[in-house]
Amino acid sequence: MDKILVLDFGGQYNQLIARRVRAFNVFAEIKPYNKISPEEIASAGYKGVIFTGGPNSVYDKKSPHYSKDILSLGIPILGICYGHQLLAYISGGKIEPARSGSEYGKTELFADKNILFDGVPQNSTCYMSHTDYVSELPDGFKIIAHTDNCLCAAMANDKNRLYGVQFHPEVTHTEYGSQILKNFVFGVCGCKPDWKMSDFITRTTEKYKKELAGKKVLLALSGGVDSSVAAVLLHKAIGNNLYCVFVDHGLLRLHEGDYVEKTLGGKLGVNVIRVNAEEKFLGKLSGVTSPEQKRKIIGEEFIRVFESEAKKLGKIDILAQGTIYPDVIESGKGDSAVIKSHHNVGGLPDVMSFESIIEPLRDLFKDEVREVGERLGIPKELVWRQPFPGPGLAVRVIGEITKEKLELLKKADAVFREELENSQKRPSQYFAVLLDTKSVGVMGDGRTYGYTVALRAVDTHDFMTAGWSQLDYDVLERVSSRITNKIKGITRVVYDITSKPPATVEWE
Ligand code: XMP
C-alpha cells in the first residue's frame, strides 16, 4: 500500500493534511519531526513526505529543524508554510521576515505552469498565515507562484521532486488546495489510490485470522463507537474467541446497557459478557462530590471489575483496545495541562498480564472508523452516536451521586435527546445535567421544591473548542415543559449558553 508521511513541525492543521490525503484513498500518517530519522523514512517506503506548517521561524535556535540528509533520499517532498521555509533553508536558500509585515487570510495567488498546479487557474485564492518568507531561492529551485506581497508563494525543484508552498493548501479557504495536494500525491509521488475501507476490513480480518488463530482475546466494550467497531471487526476475524466484557456501571443513559447488549450481542453475534456492577460503583461513589475523585474512583473500580471478570474466563492471551488514530497522535505529543483526567477503558494492561495488546483501529480517523462500522453492518444510530464520557452520568450529576438523582437525570436526558432527535437541528453533542441545588416551584396551587436540570448542547468539529448551540426556542420550550410536567422531583430547567473555552463541554 502506498503511503505519504506528514512530518509534523507543530502546525495547527496537521491532522487536516493527513485527512485530505486519505480522502484521495491514499494512506497518510503523521509523525513528529523528532521521532523519525531520514534513514527510518527511507526504510519505511514512503512515496512522499509533506513538511507541515508550524509557529516558528527557521532562524530561531529553538525552532524545529530537520537533517538535510532527507534531500538525498530521492523521495518527493512538499513543504507547507513553515515546512516550505524549512525546505528552502536546508536546501541552501535564505529566509527573512517580510518587510511588508505578515500576510494573513485569503489572498490572491498567481500560479505559473507546473505539475503542482495542474488544473489550477492562473488566478485563484489561497490562505496565507506567515511573517517570514523565502527571500533567496536555493540552487535548483524556481518560483512557481506569487502573491502581491510574497514573491515566492511557491517554489519547485522539478528534477529532484521538491516543492514548497507558502500558503496552506489543506484548508478550504485555499480554493484549489485539494487539487494541489492531489497533484503532489498522484502527479509527483505517483501514489495509487489503494486505501479503501472495504480493503481495510478484508486486510485486517485476514491478518487477525492468521495471527490470532487459537488465541483468546479480551476486549473492554464501552458501547461507544470505537470499542463497538473494534469488537465487530475482531469478531469477524476470530468469532467466539473474542470475549467482550461490558461493564455496566449504572452510569449509562436510559436503556443504554440493554441496547448495547442487544445490538452487539444479539444481531451482530458478538460474544458480550455484561457485568451489572451498579451497586458496586454507587457504593464506592457514595458521599463523593469532587469531580476528579469521582473520575479516579470510577477508573479504578472499572479495572477491578474488569480484572475479576477476566479471571473467570481463565487464561487470556491478548488484550484488544479500541484506540483510534487521534489518540495515537495525541499521546505522541508533549504534556499539556490536565484539565480533566479523562477516563477511558484503555490503560488496563498495567494491572494484568497479556502476551500482547492489539489495536485494530489505531490507524483510523473517527470518520473512517464510522465508515468501517457501517460497512460491518452496525446500525447507524450506534455508528453515529455522539461521544459519551467514560465516567458516564457520574460527571453529569453535580455533587453527590445518589440513585434518586441518577434516575431523575436519566429521564430528563432521554426527553432532551428525543426532542432534539425529532428536530431539524442536530448539535455535535447534547445532554442534560442534574444540578446540586434545589429550587422552589409552583404546581397547581401547591408549592414544589425540587432539582434543577441544565441542558447542554454544543457544536464543534474537534471537541477541543466548542460553541453553545443556538437551539430553537420552541424545542427548548417543549423540553422544559415535558421535563417539569412529567418528571416529579425536577422543578426548573435552564439552558447552558457557555462556549468552550471558557467552560468545558461537560460540567465536571
Ligand atoms: P470536555 O468536558 O473536556 O469534553 O470539554 C470534551 C469531550 O470529551 C468528552 N469527555 C470524555 N470522554 N472520557 C471520555 O472518553 C472522559 O473522561 C471524558 N470527559 C469528557 C466529553 O463528553 C466531550 O465530548
Short mmCIF file of C-alpha atoms and ligand atoms in Angstrom, two decimals:
data_model
loop_
_atom_site.label_atom_id
_atom_site.label_comp_id
_atom_site.label_asym_id
_atom_site.label_seq_id
_atom_site.Cartn_x
_atom_site.Cartn_y
_atom_site.Cartn_z
CA MET A 1 0.00 0.00 0.00
CA ASP A 2 1.37 3.41 -0.99
CA LYS A 3 1.78 5.89 1.83
CA ILE A 4 2.63 9.51 2.49
CA LEU A 5 4.40 10.79 5.59
CA VAL A 6 3.19 14.04 7.14
CA LEU A 7 6.21 15.28 9.08
CA ASP A 8 4.85 17.34 11.95
CA PHE A 9 6.59 20.63 12.82
CA GLY A 10 3.87 21.79 15.19
CA GLY A 11 1.29 23.25 12.81
CA GLN A 12 -2.37 23.58 13.68
CA TYR A 13 -3.69 21.84 10.59
CA ASN A 14 -1.58 18.69 10.53
CA GLN A 15 -4.45 16.28 11.04
CA LEU A 16 -6.23 18.05 8.24
CA ILE A 17 -3.34 17.38 5.85
CA ALA A 18 -3.43 13.65 6.59
CA ARG A 19 -7.21 13.59 6.25
CA ARG A 20 -7.10 15.40 2.92
CA VAL A 21 -4.62 12.88 1.56
CA ARG A 22 -6.68 9.98 2.87
CA ALA A 23 -9.72 11.46 1.15
CA PHE A 24 -7.88 10.60 -2.10
CA ASN A 25 -7.74 6.97 -0.89
CA VAL A 26 -4.02 7.20 -0.18
CA PHE A 27 -2.76 6.28 3.28
CA ALA A 28 -1.10 9.15 5.19
CA GLU A 29 0.39 9.11 8.64
CA ILE A 30 1.66 11.86 10.90
CA LYS A 31 4.97 11.62 12.77
CA PRO A 32 6.57 14.30 14.94
CA TYR A 33 9.74 15.56 13.20
CA ASN A 34 11.94 14.46 16.12
CA LYS A 35 10.59 10.89 16.22
CA ILE A 36 11.71 9.70 12.79
CA SER A 37 15.12 9.93 11.11
CA PRO A 38 15.84 10.16 7.35
CA GLU A 39 17.06 6.52 7.45
CA GLU A 40 13.78 5.42 9.01
CA ILE A 41 11.85 7.38 6.40
CA ALA A 42 13.80 5.65 3.65
CA SER A 43 13.27 2.18 5.04
CA ALA A 44 9.57 2.72 5.73
CA GLY A 45 8.95 3.05 1.99
CA TYR A 46 7.05 6.35 1.88
CA LYS A 47 6.18 7.57 -1.61
CA GLY A 48 6.31 11.19 -0.48
CA VAL A 49 6.81 13.46 2.54
CA ILE A 50 4.87 16.58 3.47
CA PHE A 51 6.55 19.06 5.84
CA THR A 52 3.79 20.75 7.85
CA GLY A 53 3.50 24.34 8.95
CA GLY A 54 4.45 25.46 12.44
CA PRO A 55 4.54 28.60 14.56
CA ASN A 56 8.34 29.11 14.46
CA SER A 57 10.93 30.98 12.48
CA VAL A 58 13.70 28.82 10.95
CA TYR A 59 16.39 31.10 12.38
CA ASP A 60 15.16 30.75 15.91
CA LYS A 61 17.52 28.44 17.84
CA LYS A 62 14.62 26.60 19.43
CA SER A 63 12.72 26.08 16.21
CA PRO A 64 12.26 22.53 14.95
CA HIS A 65 14.78 21.55 12.28
CA TYR A 66 15.41 18.53 10.15
CA SER A 67 18.52 16.93 8.74
CA LYS A 68 19.24 17.83 5.13
CA ASP A 69 20.03 14.13 4.58
CA ILE A 70 16.37 13.80 3.71
CA LEU A 71 17.08 15.65 0.46
CA SER A 72 19.28 12.87 -0.84
CA LEU A 73 16.74 10.07 -0.33
CA GLY A 74 15.13 10.76 -3.69
CA ILE A 75 11.68 10.88 -2.05
CA PRO A 76 9.47 13.79 -3.18
CA ILE A 77 8.86 16.50 -0.57
CA LEU A 78 6.16 19.13 -0.31
CA GLY A 79 6.77 21.86 2.28
CA ILE A 80 3.81 23.85 3.57
CA CYS A 81 4.22 27.28 5.23
CA TYR A 82 6.95 26.74 7.86
CA GLY A 83 7.69 23.48 6.03
CA HIS A 84 8.21 25.46 2.81
CA GLN A 85 10.69 27.77 4.55
CA LEU A 86 12.45 24.85 6.19
CA LEU A 87 12.77 23.07 2.86
CA ALA A 88 14.26 26.25 1.34
CA TYR A 89 16.58 26.65 4.32
CA ILE A 90 18.01 23.11 4.36
CA SER A 91 18.41 23.30 0.57
CA GLY A 92 20.60 26.43 0.95
CA GLY A 93 18.07 29.25 0.49
CA LYS A 94 17.51 32.33 2.62
CA ILE A 95 14.51 33.22 4.80
CA GLU A 96 13.75 36.70 6.13
CA PRO A 97 10.98 38.49 7.96
CA ALA A 98 8.77 40.14 5.35
CA ARG A 99 9.33 43.90 5.13
CA SER A 100 5.67 44.45 4.45
CA GLY A 101 4.73 42.64 7.70
CA SER A 102 2.80 39.42 7.97
CA GLU A 103 0.46 38.18 5.27
CA TYR A 104 -2.69 36.72 6.74
CA GLY A 105 -6.02 35.41 5.46
CA LYS A 106 -7.44 34.90 1.99
CA THR A 107 -5.01 36.17 -0.64
CA GLU A 108 -4.97 36.23 -4.42
CA LEU A 109 -2.50 33.72 -5.82
CA PHE A 110 -0.85 33.93 -9.27
CA ALA A 111 0.30 30.49 -10.34
CA ASP A 112 2.70 29.55 -13.17
CA LYS A 113 2.60 26.38 -15.21
CA ASN A 114 3.87 23.49 -13.11
CA ILE A 115 2.90 19.91 -12.30
CA LEU A 116 1.88 21.12 -8.81
CA PHE A 117 -0.68 23.47 -10.37
CA ASP A 118 -2.23 21.16 -12.96
CA GLY A 119 -5.89 22.10 -13.18
CA VAL A 120 -5.35 25.27 -11.12
CA PRO A 121 -6.19 28.53 -12.90
CA GLN A 122 -3.61 31.29 -13.16
CA ASN A 123 -5.54 33.41 -10.65
CA SER A 124 -7.13 31.86 -7.57
CA THR A 125 -7.46 32.38 -3.82
CA CYS A 126 -5.14 30.87 -1.23
CA TYR A 127 -4.93 31.06 2.55
CA MET A 128 -1.79 32.69 3.96
CA SER A 129 -0.55 32.94 7.52
CA HIS A 130 3.12 33.89 7.74
CA THR A 131 5.62 36.56 8.81
CA ASP A 132 8.83 35.17 7.25
CA TYR A 133 9.26 34.48 3.57
CA VAL A 134 11.80 32.84 1.25
CA SER A 135 13.94 35.77 0.12
CA GLU A 136 16.59 33.81 -1.81
CA LEU A 137 15.85 30.60 -3.62
CA PRO A 138 18.10 27.59 -3.11
CA ASP A 139 20.04 26.32 -6.14
CA GLY A 140 17.98 24.23 -8.50
CA PHE A 141 14.65 25.85 -7.47
CA LYS A 142 12.40 28.25 -9.36
CA ILE A 143 9.47 30.35 -8.25
CA ILE A 144 6.16 28.89 -9.47
CA ALA A 145 3.63 31.22 -7.79
CA HIS A 146 3.49 34.66 -6.17
CA THR A 147 1.06 37.00 -4.43
CA ASP A 148 1.15 40.79 -4.24
CA ASN A 149 3.15 40.66 -1.02
CA CYS A 150 5.05 37.43 -1.40
CA LEU A 151 7.32 36.88 -4.34
CA CYS A 152 7.93 33.23 -3.53
CA ALA A 153 4.44 31.91 -2.73
CA ALA A 154 5.51 28.55 -4.19
CA MET A 155 8.79 27.05 -5.43
CA ALA A 156 9.79 23.93 -7.28
CA ASN A 157 12.82 21.82 -8.00
CA ASP A 158 11.19 19.53 -10.56
CA LYS A 159 14.33 17.49 -11.15
CA ASN A 160 14.58 16.40 -7.52
CA ARG A 161 10.79 16.49 -7.00
CA LEU A 162 10.98 19.07 -4.18
CA TYR A 163 8.15 21.59 -3.79
CA GLY A 164 7.18 24.27 -1.32
CA VAL A 165 4.07 26.41 -0.87
CA GLN A 166 3.94 29.37 1.49
CA PHE A 167 0.14 29.11 1.74
CA HIS A 168 -1.98 26.34 3.27
CA PRO A 169 -3.45 24.01 0.62
CA GLU A 170 -5.07 21.85 3.33
CA VAL A 171 -7.62 24.48 4.44
CA THR A 172 -10.80 25.09 2.48
CA HIS A 173 -10.02 28.82 2.10
CA THR A 174 -7.44 27.79 -0.48
CA GLU A 175 -9.73 27.36 -3.47
CA TYR A 176 -7.66 24.74 -5.28
CA GLY A 177 -5.90 23.35 -2.22
CA SER A 178 -7.21 19.84 -2.68
CA GLN A 179 -6.17 19.86 -6.35
CA ILE A 180 -2.65 20.97 -5.39
CA LEU A 181 -2.32 18.19 -2.81
CA LYS A 182 -3.72 15.73 -5.33
CA ASN A 183 -1.14 16.84 -7.89
CA PHE A 184 1.60 16.21 -5.38
CA VAL A 185 0.29 12.84 -4.21
CA PHE A 186 -0.54 11.41 -7.66
CA GLY A 187 1.35 13.55 -10.20
CA VAL A 188 4.62 13.95 -8.30
CA CYS A 189 4.72 10.94 -5.96
CA GLY A 190 2.87 8.53 -8.27
CA CYS A 191 0.73 7.05 -5.48
CA LYS A 192 -2.00 4.53 -6.21
CA PRO A 193 -5.39 5.14 -4.55
CA ASP A 194 -5.49 1.87 -2.64
CA TRP A 195 -6.51 2.97 0.88
CA LYS A 196 -10.16 1.93 0.98
CA MET A 197 -12.23 0.96 3.96
CA SER A 198 -13.58 -2.12 2.22
CA ASP A 199 -10.00 -3.30 1.66
CA PHE A 200 -9.12 -2.30 5.21
CA ILE A 201 -11.77 -4.67 6.56
CA THR A 202 -10.63 -7.57 4.37
CA ARG A 203 -6.95 -6.93 5.08
CA THR A 204 -7.45 -6.59 8.82
CA THR A 205 -9.67 -9.62 9.23
CA GLU A 206 -7.34 -11.78 7.12
CA LYS A 207 -4.38 -10.61 9.16
CA TYR A 208 -6.04 -11.33 12.51
CA LYS A 209 -7.42 -14.65 11.32
CA LYS A 210 -3.83 -15.79 10.84
CA GLU A 211 -2.16 -14.01 13.73
CA LEU A 212 -4.78 -14.80 16.36
CA ALA A 213 -5.59 -18.38 15.37
CA GLY A 214 -6.33 -20.37 18.54
CA LYS A 215 -5.84 -17.36 20.84
CA LYS A 216 -8.26 -15.97 23.38
CA VAL A 217 -8.75 -12.22 23.05
CA LEU A 218 -10.37 -9.90 25.58
CA LEU A 219 -11.89 -6.52 24.77
CA ALA A 220 -13.31 -3.93 27.13
CA LEU A 221 -16.54 -2.87 25.48
CA SER A 222 -17.87 0.54 26.48
CA GLY A 223 -20.70 0.70 23.96
CA GLY A 224 -19.10 3.73 22.30
CA VAL A 225 -18.35 3.77 18.58
CA ASP A 226 -14.69 2.79 18.75
CA SER A 227 -14.88 -0.23 21.02
CA SER A 228 -18.04 -1.43 19.24
CA VAL A 229 -16.42 -1.26 15.80
CA ALA A 230 -13.26 -2.95 17.13
CA ALA A 231 -15.45 -5.70 18.61
CA VAL A 232 -17.37 -6.42 15.41
CA LEU A 233 -14.22 -6.30 13.29
CA LEU A 234 -12.39 -8.76 15.54
CA HIS A 235 -15.45 -10.96 15.81
CA LYS A 236 -15.40 -11.25 12.04
CA ALA A 237 -11.81 -12.50 12.26
CA ILE A 238 -11.87 -14.81 15.26
CA GLY A 239 -15.53 -15.39 16.17
CA ASN A 240 -16.15 -16.61 19.69
CA ASN A 241 -12.51 -16.48 20.68
CA LEU A 242 -13.21 -12.82 21.24
CA TYR A 243 -14.65 -12.07 24.69
CA CYS A 244 -16.11 -8.59 25.10
CA VAL A 245 -16.57 -7.55 28.68
CA PHE A 246 -19.13 -4.80 29.03
CA VAL A 247 -19.07 -3.28 32.49
CA ASP A 248 -22.40 -1.61 33.16
CA HIS A 249 -21.56 0.75 35.99
CA GLY A 250 -25.14 2.01 36.24
CA LEU A 251 -23.99 5.41 35.00
CA LEU A 252 -25.15 4.87 31.43
CA ARG A 253 -28.04 6.67 29.74
CA LEU A 254 -31.59 5.33 29.94
CA HIS A 255 -31.81 1.77 28.49
CA GLU A 256 -28.27 2.06 27.09
CA GLY A 257 -26.91 -1.10 28.69
CA ASP A 258 -29.71 -3.18 27.19
CA TYR A 259 -29.27 -1.50 23.82
CA VAL A 260 -25.55 -2.27 23.62
CA GLU A 261 -26.03 -5.85 24.72
CA LYS A 262 -28.91 -6.41 22.32
CA THR A 263 -27.28 -4.75 19.31
CA LEU A 264 -23.82 -6.27 19.51
CA GLY A 265 -24.61 -9.48 21.32
CA GLY A 266 -27.91 -10.15 19.56
CA LYS A 267 -27.95 -9.08 15.93
CA LEU A 268 -24.22 -9.00 15.34
CA GLY A 269 -23.48 -12.15 17.27
CA VAL A 270 -20.55 -10.79 19.27
CA ASN A 271 -19.68 -12.63 22.44
CA VAL A 272 -20.72 -9.98 25.00
CA ILE A 273 -20.35 -10.58 28.71
CA ARG A 274 -22.35 -7.95 30.54
CA VAL A 275 -21.42 -7.27 34.13
CA ASN A 276 -24.03 -5.41 36.13
CA ALA A 277 -21.97 -3.54 38.67
CA GLU A 278 -24.18 -0.59 39.55
CA GLU A 279 -24.33 -1.37 43.27
CA LYS A 280 -20.55 -1.64 43.49
CA PHE A 281 -19.93 1.66 41.70
CA LEU A 282 -22.60 3.58 43.58
CA GLY A 283 -21.28 2.20 46.84
CA LYS A 284 -17.77 3.45 46.10
CA LEU A 285 -19.10 6.82 44.97
CA SER A 286 -21.31 7.35 47.97
CA GLY A 287 -20.63 10.73 49.62
CA VAL A 288 -18.08 11.75 46.97
CA THR A 289 -18.56 15.23 45.50
CA SER A 290 -15.22 16.14 43.89
CA PRO A 291 -15.23 15.65 40.09
CA GLU A 292 -11.65 14.45 39.96
CA GLN A 293 -12.21 11.99 42.79
CA LYS A 294 -15.30 10.63 41.04
CA ARG A 295 -13.28 10.07 37.87
CA LYS A 296 -10.48 8.34 39.79
CA ILE A 297 -12.84 6.04 41.68
CA ILE A 298 -14.66 5.03 38.51
CA GLY A 299 -11.39 4.41 36.64
CA GLU A 300 -10.05 2.22 39.42
CA GLU A 301 -13.27 0.36 40.04
CA PHE A 302 -13.57 -0.29 36.35
CA ILE A 303 -10.22 -2.02 36.38
CA ARG A 304 -11.15 -4.10 39.43
CA VAL A 305 -14.43 -5.31 37.92
CA PHE A 306 -12.84 -5.96 34.56
CA GLU A 307 -9.99 -7.85 36.19
CA SER A 308 -12.27 -10.13 38.17
CA GLU A 309 -14.34 -10.91 35.05
CA ALA A 310 -11.18 -11.67 33.10
CA LYS A 311 -10.08 -14.07 35.83
CA LYS A 312 -13.30 -16.00 35.46
CA LEU A 313 -12.52 -16.54 31.79
CA GLY A 314 -9.23 -18.31 32.53
CA LYS A 315 -6.03 -17.62 30.64
CA ILE A 316 -6.42 -14.78 28.15
CA ASP A 317 -3.65 -14.32 25.58
CA ILE A 318 -4.32 -10.93 24.14
CA LEU A 319 -5.97 -7.66 25.09
CA ALA A 320 -7.71 -5.68 22.35
CA GLN A 321 -8.34 -1.96 22.59
CA GLY A 322 -10.40 0.49 20.56
CA THR A 323 -7.63 3.10 20.31
CA ILE A 324 -8.03 5.30 17.21
CA TYR A 325 -5.54 7.48 15.32
CA PRO A 326 -6.18 10.81 17.06
CA ASP A 327 -5.44 9.05 20.41
CA VAL A 328 -2.15 7.82 18.95
CA ILE A 329 -1.22 11.29 17.67
CA GLU A 330 -2.16 12.94 20.96
CA SER A 331 -0.10 10.55 23.04
CA GLY A 332 2.95 11.27 20.86
CA LYS A 333 2.87 14.92 21.86
CA GLY A 334 4.31 16.71 24.87
CA ASP A 335 2.45 17.23 28.13
CA SER A 336 -0.37 19.66 28.19
CA ALA A 337 -2.11 20.83 31.35
CA VAL A 338 -4.51 18.32 32.84
CA ILE A 339 -7.95 19.92 32.75
CA LYS A 340 -9.75 16.67 33.46
CA SER A 341 -8.34 13.22 33.89
CA HIS A 342 -10.22 11.54 31.09
CA HIS A 343 -11.17 8.02 31.82
CA ASN A 344 -11.42 5.52 29.04
CA VAL A 345 -11.39 1.80 29.10
CA GLY A 346 -7.78 1.94 27.93
CA GLY A 347 -4.92 1.81 30.38
CA LEU A 348 -5.87 -1.65 31.58
CA PRO A 349 -2.73 -3.66 30.85
CA ASP A 350 -0.73 -2.21 33.76
CA VAL A 351 -2.58 -4.42 36.17
CA MET A 352 -2.96 -7.52 34.05
CA SER A 353 -0.67 -9.76 32.11
CA PHE A 354 -1.16 -10.42 28.44
CA GLU A 355 1.09 -11.74 25.74
CA SER A 356 0.37 -8.61 23.74
CA ILE A 357 -2.08 -5.83 23.03
CA ILE A 358 -3.75 -5.26 19.69
CA GLU A 359 -5.38 -2.06 18.47
CA PRO A 360 -7.14 -2.82 15.18
CA LEU A 361 -8.30 0.79 14.66
CA ARG A 362 -5.09 2.60 15.56
CA ASP A 363 -4.57 3.91 12.02
CA LEU A 364 -8.07 5.26 11.51
CA PHE A 365 -9.61 8.69 11.97
CA LYS A 366 -13.07 8.82 13.54
CA ASP A 367 -14.89 9.22 10.22
CA GLU A 368 -13.03 6.19 8.87
CA VAL A 369 -13.98 4.19 11.98
CA ARG A 370 -17.59 5.13 11.32
CA GLU A 371 -17.33 4.06 7.70
CA VAL A 372 -15.90 0.70 8.78
CA GLY A 373 -18.74 0.39 11.32
CA GLU A 374 -21.38 0.97 8.67
CA ARG A 375 -19.73 -1.46 6.27
CA LEU A 376 -19.70 -4.08 9.04
CA GLY A 377 -23.47 -3.70 9.40
CA ILE A 378 -23.51 -1.93 12.76
CA PRO A 379 -26.75 0.11 12.99
CA LYS A 380 -26.43 3.78 12.03
CA GLU A 381 -27.63 5.04 15.41
CA LEU A 382 -24.71 3.31 17.11
CA VAL A 383 -22.15 4.26 14.48
CA TRP A 384 -23.15 7.94 14.53
CA ARG A 385 -23.59 8.12 18.25
CA GLN A 386 -22.39 11.27 19.97
CA PRO A 387 -19.46 10.95 22.37
CA PHE A 388 -20.19 9.82 25.89
CA PRO A 389 -17.62 10.19 28.68
CA GLY A 390 -16.13 7.07 30.26
CA PRO A 391 -17.31 8.08 33.77
CA GLY A 392 -20.78 8.46 32.29
CA LEU A 393 -23.53 10.21 34.16
CA ALA A 394 -21.32 10.49 37.26
CA VAL A 395 -19.93 13.71 35.79
CA ARG A 396 -23.41 14.92 34.89
CA VAL A 397 -24.85 14.57 38.38
CA ILE A 398 -23.29 17.54 40.10
CA GLY A 399 -22.20 16.88 43.67
CA GLU A 400 -23.02 13.62 45.41
CA ILE A 401 -24.41 10.82 43.27
CA THR A 402 -27.49 9.05 44.56
CA LYS A 403 -29.74 6.56 42.87
CA GLU A 404 -32.63 9.05 43.05
CA LYS A 405 -30.61 11.80 41.31
CA LEU A 406 -29.38 9.35 38.68
CA GLU A 407 -32.91 8.23 37.86
CA LEU A 408 -34.10 11.85 37.53
CA LEU A 409 -31.20 12.68 35.24
CA LYS A 410 -31.71 9.60 33.05
CA LYS A 411 -35.33 10.56 32.45
CA ALA A 412 -34.64 14.25 31.77
CA ASP A 413 -31.76 13.39 29.45
CA ALA A 414 -33.94 10.98 27.49
CA VAL A 415 -36.57 13.69 26.96
CA PHE A 416 -33.98 16.22 25.74
CA ARG A 417 -32.38 13.72 23.37
CA GLU A 418 -35.70 12.59 21.99
CA GLU A 419 -36.85 16.14 21.27
CA LEU A 420 -33.57 17.04 19.56
CA GLU A 421 -33.57 13.85 17.55
CA ASN A 422 -37.01 14.80 16.23
CA SER A 423 -36.00 18.36 15.41
CA GLN A 424 -34.20 19.88 12.41
CA LYS A 425 -31.01 20.77 14.17
CA ARG A 426 -28.67 18.10 15.46
CA PRO A 427 -25.80 19.58 17.54
CA SER A 428 -22.49 17.71 17.87
CA GLN A 429 -23.28 16.74 21.44
CA TYR A 430 -26.31 17.27 23.68
CA PHE A 431 -27.25 16.05 27.12
CA ALA A 432 -28.78 17.01 30.43
CA VAL A 433 -27.01 17.74 33.71
CA LEU A 434 -28.61 17.46 37.14
CA LEU A 435 -27.57 20.29 39.43
CA ASP A 436 -26.98 20.01 43.11
CA THR A 437 -29.24 22.87 44.11
CA LYS A 438 -32.95 22.68 44.71
CA SER A 439 -35.31 25.49 43.94
CA VAL A 440 -38.92 26.40 44.66
CA GLY A 441 -41.68 25.97 42.11
CA VAL A 442 -45.45 26.02 41.90
CA MET A 443 -47.66 23.30 40.52
CA GLY A 444 -51.44 23.60 40.59
CA ASP A 445 -51.96 25.51 43.78
CA GLY A 446 -49.13 23.90 45.67
CA ARG A 447 -45.52 24.69 46.37
CA THR A 448 -42.89 22.34 44.95
CA TYR A 449 -39.26 22.07 45.85
CA GLY A 450 -37.03 20.09 43.51
CA TYR A 451 -33.91 19.80 41.44
CA THR A 452 -32.75 21.93 38.54
CA VAL A 453 -31.76 20.43 35.20
CA ALA A 454 -29.31 22.20 32.91
CA LEU A 455 -29.48 21.40 29.21
CA ARG A 456 -26.18 21.40 27.33
CA ALA A 457 -25.80 21.33 23.55
CA VAL A 458 -22.65 22.23 21.64
CA ASP A 459 -21.45 22.50 18.06
CA THR A 460 -17.87 21.57 17.40
CA HIS A 461 -15.52 19.83 14.98
CA ASP A 462 -12.97 18.50 17.39
CA PHE A 463 -14.32 18.99 20.94
CA MET A 464 -11.18 20.97 21.79
CA THR A 465 -13.22 24.12 21.35
CA ALA A 466 -16.99 24.29 21.05
CA GLY A 467 -19.77 26.83 20.70
CA TRP A 468 -23.11 26.53 22.50
CA SER A 469 -25.85 25.57 20.07
CA GLN A 470 -28.46 28.16 19.23
CA LEU A 471 -31.40 25.79 19.61
CA ASP A 472 -34.90 26.83 18.56
CA TYR A 473 -36.95 28.34 21.37
CA ASP A 474 -39.90 26.07 20.65
CA VAL A 475 -37.69 22.98 21.07
CA LEU A 476 -36.39 24.32 24.38
CA GLU A 477 -39.93 25.12 25.41
CA ARG A 478 -41.14 21.57 24.68
CA VAL A 479 -38.22 20.00 26.53
CA SER A 480 -38.74 22.24 29.54
CA SER A 481 -42.46 21.58 29.84
CA ARG A 482 -42.14 17.85 29.28
CA ILE A 483 -39.45 17.59 31.94
CA THR A 484 -41.18 19.70 34.57
CA ASN A 485 -44.61 18.19 33.92
CA LYS A 486 -43.62 14.55 33.70
CA ILE A 487 -40.64 14.13 35.99
CA LYS A 488 -41.57 14.55 39.60
CA GLY A 489 -38.65 16.00 41.53
CA ILE A 490 -37.46 18.44 38.85
CA THR A 491 -38.88 21.94 39.14
CA ARG A 492 -36.66 24.03 36.91
CA VAL A 493 -34.86 23.75 33.55
CA VAL A 494 -32.06 26.08 32.42
CA TYR A 495 -30.06 26.25 29.19
CA ASP A 496 -26.27 26.50 29.27
CA ILE A 497 -25.02 29.29 26.96
CA THR A 498 -21.30 28.98 27.64
CA SER A 499 -18.82 28.06 24.94
CA LYS A 500 -15.59 26.10 25.39
CA PRO A 501 -13.40 27.86 26.39
CA PRO A 502 -14.01 29.25 28.95
CA ALA A 503 -16.28 26.33 30.00
CA THR A 504 -15.68 22.68 29.16
CA VAL A 505 -18.32 20.60 27.40
CA GLU A 506 -19.10 18.51 30.47
CA TRP A 507 -19.86 20.25 33.74
CA GLU A 508 -17.40 18.19 35.78
P1 XMP B 1 -14.67 18.40 27.99
O1 XMP B 1 -15.66 18.32 29.11
O2 XMP B 1 -13.28 18.02 28.41
O3 XMP B 1 -15.15 17.29 26.95
O4 XMP B 1 -14.73 19.70 27.26
C1 XMP B 1 -14.68 17.16 25.65
C2 XMP B 1 -15.27 15.88 25.09
O5 XMP B 1 -14.74 14.76 25.80
C3 XMP B 1 -15.78 14.03 26.42
N1 XMP B 1 -15.28 13.61 27.74
C4 XMP B 1 -14.78 12.39 27.97
N2 XMP B 1 -14.63 11.32 27.17
N3 XMP B 1 -13.71 10.09 28.96
C5 XMP B 1 -14.11 10.18 27.67
O6 XMP B 1 -13.98 9.19 26.95
C6 XMP B 1 -13.83 11.12 29.83
O7 XMP B 1 -13.47 11.03 30.99
C7 XMP B 1 -14.40 12.33 29.31
N4 XMP B 1 -14.66 13.57 29.86
C8 XMP B 1 -15.20 14.32 28.86
C9 XMP B 1 -16.95 14.98 26.51
O8 XMP B 1 -18.19 14.28 26.58
C10 XMP B 1 -16.77 15.79 25.24
O9 XMP B 1 -17.26 15.07 24.12
#
